[in-house]
mmCIF file with all atom_site columns, C-alpha atoms in Angstrom:
data_model
loop_
_atom_site.group_PDB
_atom_site.id
_atom_site.type_symbol
_atom_site.label_atom_id
_atom_site.label_alt_id
_atom_site.label_comp_id
_atom_site.label_asym_id
_atom_site.label_entity_id
_atom_site.label_seq_id
_atom_site.pdbx_PDB_ins_code
_atom_site.Cartn_x
_atom_site.Cartn_y
_atom_site.Cartn_z
_atom_site.occupancy
_atom_site.B_iso_or_equiv
_atom_site.pdbx_formal_charge
_atom_site.auth_seq_id
_atom_site.auth_comp_id
_atom_site.auth_asym_id
_atom_site.auth_atom_id
_atom_site.pdbx_PDB_model_num
ATOM 1   C CA . MET A 1 1   ? 167.308 26.270 -60.134 1.00 83.00 ? 199 MET A CA 1
ATOM 2   C CA . SER A 1 2   ? 165.139 23.285 -61.184 1.00 85.00 ? 200 SER A CA 1
ATOM 3   C CA . LEU A 1 3   ? 161.911 22.541 -59.367 1.00 79.00 ? 201 LEU A CA 1
ATOM 4   C CA . ILE A 1 4   ? 163.462 19.594 -57.668 1.00 82.00 ? 202 ILE A CA 1
ATOM 5   C CA . GLU A 1 5   ? 166.211 21.738 -56.420 1.00 88.00 ? 203 GLU A CA 1
ATOM 6   C CA . LYS A 1 6   ? 163.840 24.291 -55.120 1.00 87.00 ? 204 LYS A CA 1
ATOM 7   C CA . ILE A 1 7   ? 161.676 21.623 -53.317 1.00 81.00 ? 205 ILE A CA 1
ATOM 8   C CA . ALA A 1 8   ? 164.864 20.330 -51.827 1.00 85.00 ? 206 ALA A CA 1
ATOM 9   C CA . GLU A 1 9   ? 165.868 23.869 -50.501 1.00 89.00 ? 207 GLU A CA 1
ATOM 10  C CA . PHE A 1 10  ? 162.393 24.319 -49.175 1.00 84.00 ? 208 PHE A CA 1
ATOM 11  C CA . GLU A 1 11  ? 162.571 20.993 -47.368 1.00 84.00 ? 209 GLU A CA 1
ATOM 12  C CA . VAL A 1 12  ? 165.780 21.922 -45.605 1.00 87.00 ? 210 VAL A CA 1
ATOM 13  C CA . GLU A 1 13  ? 164.210 25.248 -44.546 1.00 87.00 ? 211 GLU A CA 1
ATOM 14  C CA . LYS A 1 14  ? 161.072 23.648 -43.358 1.00 83.00 ? 212 LYS A CA 1
ATOM 15  C CA . GLN A 1 15  ? 162.946 21.204 -41.167 1.00 83.00 ? 213 GLN A CA 1
ATOM 16  C CA . ARG A 1 16  ? 164.736 24.212 -39.631 1.00 84.00 ? 214 ARG A CA 1
ATOM 17  C CA . TYR A 1 17  ? 161.759 26.171 -38.947 1.00 81.00 ? 215 TYR A CA 1
ATOM 18  C CA . ARG A 1 18  ? 158.704 23.898 -38.349 1.00 81.00 ? 216 ARG A CA 1
ATOM 19  C CA . GLU A 1 19  ? 157.932 22.333 -35.110 1.00 86.00 ? 217 GLU A CA 1
ATOM 20  C CA . ARG A 1 20  ? 158.559 18.457 -35.069 1.00 85.00 ? 218 ARG A CA 1
ATOM 21  C CA . ASP A 1 21  ? 154.744 17.703 -34.325 1.00 86.00 ? 219 ASP A CA 1
ATOM 22  C CA . VAL A 1 22  ? 153.542 19.703 -37.342 1.00 82.00 ? 220 VAL A CA 1
ATOM 23  C CA . LEU A 1 23  ? 156.283 17.817 -39.598 1.00 82.00 ? 221 LEU A CA 1
ATOM 24  C CA . ASP A 1 24  ? 155.085 14.435 -38.319 1.00 84.00 ? 222 ASP A CA 1
ATOM 25  C CA . MET A 1 25  ? 151.397 15.443 -38.932 1.00 83.00 ? 223 MET A CA 1
ATOM 26  C CA . ILE A 1 26  ? 152.396 16.251 -42.622 1.00 80.00 ? 224 ILE A CA 1
ATOM 27  C CA . ASP A 1 27  ? 154.115 12.891 -42.987 1.00 83.00 ? 225 ASP A CA 1
ATOM 28  C CA . LEU A 1 28  ? 151.205 10.946 -41.452 1.00 87.00 ? 226 LEU A CA 1
ATOM 29  C CA . THR A 1 29  ? 148.532 12.528 -43.524 1.00 82.00 ? 227 THR A CA 1
ATOM 30  C CA . THR A 1 30  ? 150.476 12.158 -46.683 1.00 82.00 ? 228 THR A CA 1
ATOM 31  C CA . THR A 1 31  ? 151.250 8.492  -45.942 1.00 86.00 ? 229 THR A CA 1
ATOM 32  C CA . ASP A 1 32  ? 147.507 8.026  -44.994 1.00 85.00 ? 230 ASP A CA 1
ATOM 33  C CA . LEU A 1 33  ? 146.432 9.589  -48.356 1.00 81.00 ? 231 LEU A CA 1
ATOM 34  C CA . ALA A 1 34  ? 148.763 7.380  -50.337 1.00 83.00 ? 232 ALA A CA 1
ATOM 35  C CA . ALA A 1 35  ? 147.567 4.203  -48.487 1.00 87.00 ? 233 ALA A CA 1
ATOM 36  C CA . THR A 1 36  ? 144.077 4.742  -49.702 1.00 85.00 ? 234 THR A CA 1
ATOM 37  C CA . GLY A 1 37  ? 145.129 3.764  -53.295 1.00 86.00 ? 235 GLY A CA 1
ATOM 38  C CA . ILE A 1 38  ? 143.416 7.098  -54.597 1.00 83.00 ? 236 ILE A CA 1
ATOM 39  C CA . ALA A 1 39  ? 146.287 7.728  -56.928 1.00 85.00 ? 237 ALA A CA 1
ATOM 40  C CA . GLY A 1 40  ? 145.488 4.300  -58.830 1.00 86.00 ? 238 GLY A CA 1
ATOM 41  C CA . ARG A 1 41  ? 141.918 5.575  -59.413 1.00 86.00 ? 239 ARG A CA 1
ATOM 42  C CA . ALA A 1 42  ? 142.775 8.820  -61.030 1.00 86.00 ? 240 ALA A CA 1
ATOM 43  C CA . LEU A 1 43  ? 142.585 9.170  -64.926 1.00 89.00 ? 241 LEU A CA 1
ATOM 44  C CA . GLY A 1 44  ? 145.560 7.564  -66.540 1.00 90.00 ? 242 GLY A CA 1
ATOM 45  C CA . ILE A 1 45  ? 147.400 7.586  -69.891 1.00 94.00 ? 243 ILE A CA 1
ATOM 46  C CA . GLY A 1 46  ? 145.111 6.594  -72.766 1.00 95.00 ? 244 GLY A CA 1
ATOM 47  C CA . THR A 1 47  ? 142.062 7.648  -70.933 1.00 94.00 ? 245 THR A CA 1
ATOM 48  C CA . ARG A 1 48  ? 139.647 9.887  -72.842 1.00 95.00 ? 246 ARG A CA 1
ATOM 49  C CA . VAL A 1 49  ? 138.732 12.730 -70.639 1.00 92.00 ? 247 VAL A CA 1
ATOM 50  C CA . PRO A 1 50  ? 134.924 13.745 -70.418 1.00 91.00 ? 248 PRO A CA 1
ATOM 51  C CA . ASP A 1 51  ? 134.168 17.103 -71.529 1.00 92.00 ? 249 ASP A CA 1
ATOM 52  C CA . PHE A 1 52  ? 133.625 19.716 -68.844 1.00 90.00 ? 250 PHE A CA 1
ATOM 53  C CA . ALA A 1 53  ? 133.540 23.504 -68.100 1.00 90.00 ? 251 ALA A CA 1
ATOM 54  C CA . ARG A 1 54  ? 135.241 25.170 -65.259 1.00 84.00 ? 252 ARG A CA 1
ATOM 55  C CA . SER A 1 55  ? 136.388 28.756 -64.545 1.00 82.00 ? 253 SER A CA 1
ATOM 56  C CA . ASP A 1 56  ? 139.983 29.823 -65.647 1.00 73.00 ? 254 ASP A CA 1
ATOM 57  C CA . HIS A 1 57  ? 142.160 31.974 -63.454 1.00 73.00 ? 255 HIS A CA 1
ATOM 58  C CA . GLN A 1 58  ? 140.462 35.126 -64.716 1.00 84.00 ? 256 GLN A CA 1
ATOM 59  C CA . GLY A 1 59  ? 136.984 33.720 -63.772 1.00 86.00 ? 257 GLY A CA 1
ATOM 60  C CA . ASN A 1 60  ? 136.025 33.028 -67.589 1.00 88.00 ? 258 ASN A CA 1
ATOM 61  C CA . THR A 1 61  ? 134.185 29.714 -68.319 1.00 90.00 ? 259 THR A CA 1
ATOM 62  C CA . ALA A 1 62  ? 136.431 27.413 -70.166 1.00 85.00 ? 260 ALA A CA 1
ATOM 63  C CA . ARG A 1 63  ? 135.119 24.143 -71.878 1.00 90.00 ? 261 ARG A CA 1
ATOM 64  C CA . LEU A 1 64  ? 137.777 21.497 -72.536 1.00 91.00 ? 262 LEU A CA 1
ATOM 65  C CA . SER A 1 65  ? 136.333 20.792 -75.823 1.00 93.00 ? 263 SER A CA 1
ATOM 66  C CA . ASP A 1 66  ? 136.654 24.459 -76.831 1.00 91.00 ? 264 ASP A CA 1
ATOM 67  C CA . VAL A 1 67  ? 140.321 24.492 -75.632 1.00 86.00 ? 265 VAL A CA 1
ATOM 68  C CA . LEU A 1 68  ? 141.331 21.281 -77.448 1.00 91.00 ? 266 LEU A CA 1
ATOM 69  C CA . THR A 1 69  ? 140.232 22.897 -80.778 1.00 91.00 ? 267 THR A CA 1
ATOM 70  C CA . ASN A 1 70  ? 143.188 25.090 -80.610 1.00 84.00 ? 268 ASN A CA 1
ATOM 71  C CA . GLY A 1 71  ? 145.687 22.379 -79.590 1.00 85.00 ? 269 GLY A CA 1
ATOM 72  C CA . PRO A 1 72  ? 146.542 20.132 -76.680 1.00 88.00 ? 270 PRO A CA 1
ATOM 73  C CA . GLY A 1 73  ? 145.686 21.366 -73.058 1.00 85.00 ? 271 GLY A CA 1
ATOM 74  C CA . ILE A 1 74  ? 147.299 21.059 -69.766 1.00 85.00 ? 272 ILE A CA 1
ATOM 75  C CA . ILE A 1 75  ? 145.171 20.505 -66.443 1.00 84.00 ? 273 ILE A CA 1
ATOM 76  C CA . VAL A 1 76  ? 146.952 21.176 -63.146 1.00 83.00 ? 274 VAL A CA 1
ATOM 77  C CA . PHE A 1 77  ? 145.139 20.460 -60.030 1.00 80.00 ? 275 PHE A CA 1
ATOM 78  C CA . TYR A 1 78  ? 146.274 23.357 -57.732 1.00 74.00 ? 276 TYR A CA 1
ATOM 79  C CA . ARG A 1 79  ? 145.853 22.736 -54.089 1.00 73.00 ? 277 ARG A CA 1
ATOM 80  C CA . GLY A 1 80  ? 145.769 26.452 -53.122 1.00 74.00 ? 278 GLY A CA 1
ATOM 81  C CA . ILE A 1 81  ? 147.897 29.281 -52.422 1.00 79.00 ? 279 ILE A CA 1
ATOM 82  C CA . TRP A 1 82  ? 148.537 28.038 -48.963 1.00 77.00 ? 280 TRP A CA 1
ATOM 83  C CA . CYS A 1 83  ? 150.513 25.117 -50.228 1.00 79.00 ? 281 CYS A CA 1
ATOM 84  C CA . PRO A 1 84  ? 154.290 26.206 -50.892 1.00 83.00 ? 282 PRO A CA 1
ATOM 85  C CA . TYR A 1 85  ? 154.953 22.946 -53.130 1.00 81.00 ? 283 TYR A CA 1
ATOM 86  C CA . PHE A 1 86  ? 152.484 23.926 -55.487 1.00 80.00 ? 284 PHE A CA 1
ATOM 87  C CA . ASN A 1 87  ? 153.466 27.508 -55.517 1.00 83.00 ? 285 ASN A CA 1
ATOM 88  C CA . LEU A 1 88  ? 156.908 26.337 -56.443 1.00 86.00 ? 286 LEU A CA 1
ATOM 89  C CA . GLU A 1 89  ? 155.420 24.296 -59.017 1.00 83.00 ? 287 GLU A CA 1
ATOM 90  C CA . LEU A 1 90  ? 153.253 27.318 -60.575 1.00 82.00 ? 288 LEU A CA 1
ATOM 91  C CA . CYS A 1 91  ? 156.472 29.418 -60.473 1.00 83.00 ? 289 CYS A CA 1
ATOM 92  C CA . THR A 1 92  ? 158.116 26.691 -62.635 1.00 83.00 ? 290 THR A CA 1
ATOM 93  C CA . TYR A 1 93  ? 155.258 26.771 -64.925 1.00 77.00 ? 291 TYR A CA 1
ATOM 94  C CA . GLN A 1 94  ? 155.227 30.555 -65.247 1.00 79.00 ? 292 GLN A CA 1
ATOM 95  C CA . ASN A 1 95  ? 159.020 30.393 -66.060 1.00 81.00 ? 293 ASN A CA 1
ATOM 96  C CA . ALA A 1 96  ? 158.380 27.869 -68.697 1.00 77.00 ? 294 ALA A CA 1
ATOM 97  C CA . LEU A 1 97  ? 155.510 29.699 -70.133 1.00 73.00 ? 295 LEU A CA 1
ATOM 98  C CA . PRO A 1 98  ? 157.166 30.502 -73.357 1.00 74.00 ? 296 PRO A CA 1
ATOM 99  C CA . ARG A 1 99  ? 157.861 26.823 -74.051 1.00 72.00 ? 297 ARG A CA 1
ATOM 100 C CA . LEU A 1 100 ? 154.181 25.968 -73.004 1.00 68.00 ? 298 LEU A CA 1
ATOM 101 C CA . ARG A 1 101 ? 152.458 28.577 -75.380 1.00 64.00 ? 299 ARG A CA 1
ATOM 102 C CA . GLU A 1 102 ? 151.796 25.818 -77.848 1.00 60.00 ? 300 GLU A CA 1
ATOM 103 C CA . PHE A 1 103 ? 149.449 24.192 -74.965 1.00 54.00 ? 301 PHE A CA 1
ATOM 104 C CA . LYS A 1 104 ? 146.325 25.979 -73.831 1.00 50.00 ? 302 LYS A CA 1
ATOM 105 C CA . PRO A 1 105 ? 146.020 25.766 -69.998 1.00 46.00 ? 303 PRO A CA 1
ATOM 106 C CA . CYS A 1 106 ? 142.429 25.062 -69.749 1.00 45.00 ? 304 CYS A CA 1
ATOM 107 C CA . THR A 1 107 ? 141.336 25.323 -65.970 1.00 44.00 ? 305 THR A CA 1
ATOM 108 C CA . ARG A 1 108 ? 142.721 25.995 -62.578 1.00 44.00 ? 306 ARG A CA 1
ATOM 109 C CA . ASN A 1 109 ? 141.147 24.055 -59.611 1.00 46.00 ? 307 ASN A CA 1
ATOM 110 C CA . ASP A 1 110 ? 141.536 25.855 -56.328 1.00 43.00 ? 308 ASP A CA 1
ATOM 111 C CA . LEU A 1 111 ? 140.247 24.363 -53.045 1.00 38.00 ? 309 LEU A CA 1
ATOM 112 C CA . PRO A 1 112 ? 138.209 26.646 -51.242 1.00 38.00 ? 310 PRO A CA 1
ATOM 113 C CA . ARG A 1 113 ? 139.424 25.831 -47.940 1.00 38.00 ? 311 ARG A CA 1
ATOM 114 C CA . PRO A 1 114 ? 143.055 25.146 -46.698 1.00 37.00 ? 312 PRO A CA 1
ATOM 115 C CA . ILE A 1 115 ? 142.332 21.542 -45.710 1.00 36.00 ? 313 ILE A CA 1
ATOM 116 C CA . GLY A 1 116 ? 139.986 20.475 -48.440 1.00 40.00 ? 314 GLY A CA 1
ATOM 117 C CA . ASP A 1 117 ? 136.641 19.323 -47.142 1.00 44.00 ? 315 ASP A CA 1
ATOM 118 C CA . GLU A 1 118 ? 135.086 18.094 -43.829 1.00 47.00 ? 316 GLU A CA 1
ATOM 119 C CA . SER A 1 119 ? 136.888 14.854 -44.197 1.00 47.00 ? 317 SER A CA 1
ATOM 120 C CA . LEU A 1 120 ? 140.140 16.538 -44.108 1.00 42.00 ? 318 LEU A CA 1
ATOM 121 C CA . SER A 1 121 ? 141.321 15.025 -47.221 1.00 49.00 ? 319 SER A CA 1
ATOM 122 C CA . LEU A 1 122 ? 143.976 16.564 -49.455 1.00 49.00 ? 320 LEU A CA 1
ATOM 123 C CA . PRO A 1 123 ? 143.990 16.458 -53.227 1.00 63.00 ? 321 PRO A CA 1
ATOM 124 C CA . LEU A 1 124 ? 146.445 14.644 -55.028 1.00 73.00 ? 322 LEU A CA 1
ATOM 125 C CA . SER A 1 125 ? 149.314 16.254 -56.990 1.00 78.00 ? 323 SER A CA 1
ATOM 126 C CA . VAL A 1 126 ? 148.015 15.868 -60.530 1.00 84.00 ? 324 VAL A CA 1
ATOM 127 C CA . THR A 1 127 ? 148.954 17.230 -63.928 1.00 87.00 ? 325 THR A CA 1
ATOM 128 C CA . TYR A 1 128 ? 147.534 16.042 -67.286 1.00 90.00 ? 326 TYR A CA 1
ATOM 129 C CA . LEU A 1 129 ? 148.607 16.704 -70.889 1.00 90.00 ? 327 LEU A CA 1
ATOM 130 C CA . ILE A 1 130 ? 145.387 16.321 -72.940 1.00 93.00 ? 328 ILE A CA 1
ATOM 131 C CA . GLY A 1 131 ? 145.790 15.776 -76.642 1.00 93.00 ? 329 GLY A CA 1
ATOM 132 C CA . ARG A 1 132 ? 143.466 17.470 -79.231 1.00 91.00 ? 330 ARG A CA 1
ATOM 133 C CA . ASP A 1 133 ? 141.586 14.080 -79.322 1.00 94.00 ? 331 ASP A CA 1
ATOM 134 C CA . GLY A 1 134 ? 140.845 14.366 -75.609 1.00 94.00 ? 332 GLY A CA 1
ATOM 135 C CA . VAL A 1 135 ? 143.061 11.472 -74.757 1.00 95.00 ? 333 VAL A CA 1
ATOM 136 C CA . ILE A 1 136 ? 145.738 11.777 -72.003 1.00 95.00 ? 334 ILE A CA 1
ATOM 137 C CA . PRO A 1 137 ? 149.129 11.006 -73.481 1.00 94.00 ? 335 PRO A CA 1
ATOM 138 C CA . TYR A 1 138 ? 150.933 12.167 -70.167 1.00 92.00 ? 336 TYR A CA 1
ATOM 139 C CA . ALA A 1 139 ? 149.901 12.051 -66.595 1.00 91.00 ? 337 ALA A CA 1
ATOM 140 C CA . PHE A 1 140 ? 151.597 12.920 -63.354 1.00 88.00 ? 338 PHE A CA 1
ATOM 141 C CA . VAL A 1 141 ? 149.494 11.454 -60.458 1.00 86.00 ? 339 VAL A CA 1
ATOM 142 C CA . ASN A 1 142 ? 150.979 11.288 -56.935 1.00 80.00 ? 340 ASN A CA 1
ATOM 143 C CA . ALA A 1 143 ? 149.647 11.245 -53.449 1.00 78.00 ? 341 ALA A CA 1
ATOM 144 C CA . GLU A 1 144 ? 152.885 12.511 -52.397 1.00 76.00 ? 342 GLU A CA 1
ATOM 145 C CA . TYR A 1 145 ? 152.612 16.237 -53.240 1.00 70.00 ? 343 TYR A CA 1
ATOM 146 C CA . ARG A 1 146 ? 156.069 17.075 -52.065 1.00 72.00 ? 344 ARG A CA 1
ATOM 147 C CA . VAL A 1 147 ? 157.720 15.626 -55.138 1.00 65.00 ? 345 VAL A CA 1
#
């Protein structure tokens, strides 16, 4: 089953089991996030990514420039274990891992709290492919994380 099909199935289940006021709040916060124009301020195709270091999923420090010496890298901004959409996405990546082995995932960014920071902001749905030259040839940036 594709990721799109899994999300569609989840949406049906969510409508069945969540209270309407909760669903309305999810829709409102997502619409508000999109209205800020934040997706338009994210890095885009053709942008050189500045070098940085972060902890990987095992707690080891990973520097982008080191990762890119071995080939292209993929950065996925992961909202957190509490987000079912991103968990479906991660499962899809896991299933595609044999095809993704040529890329070197370089970092995983978990939010420390379920709702982000004190402003109650939620992060964007962002996935970047970064070439060995540090330039982004593919970017998926969307304030609507349910797609």
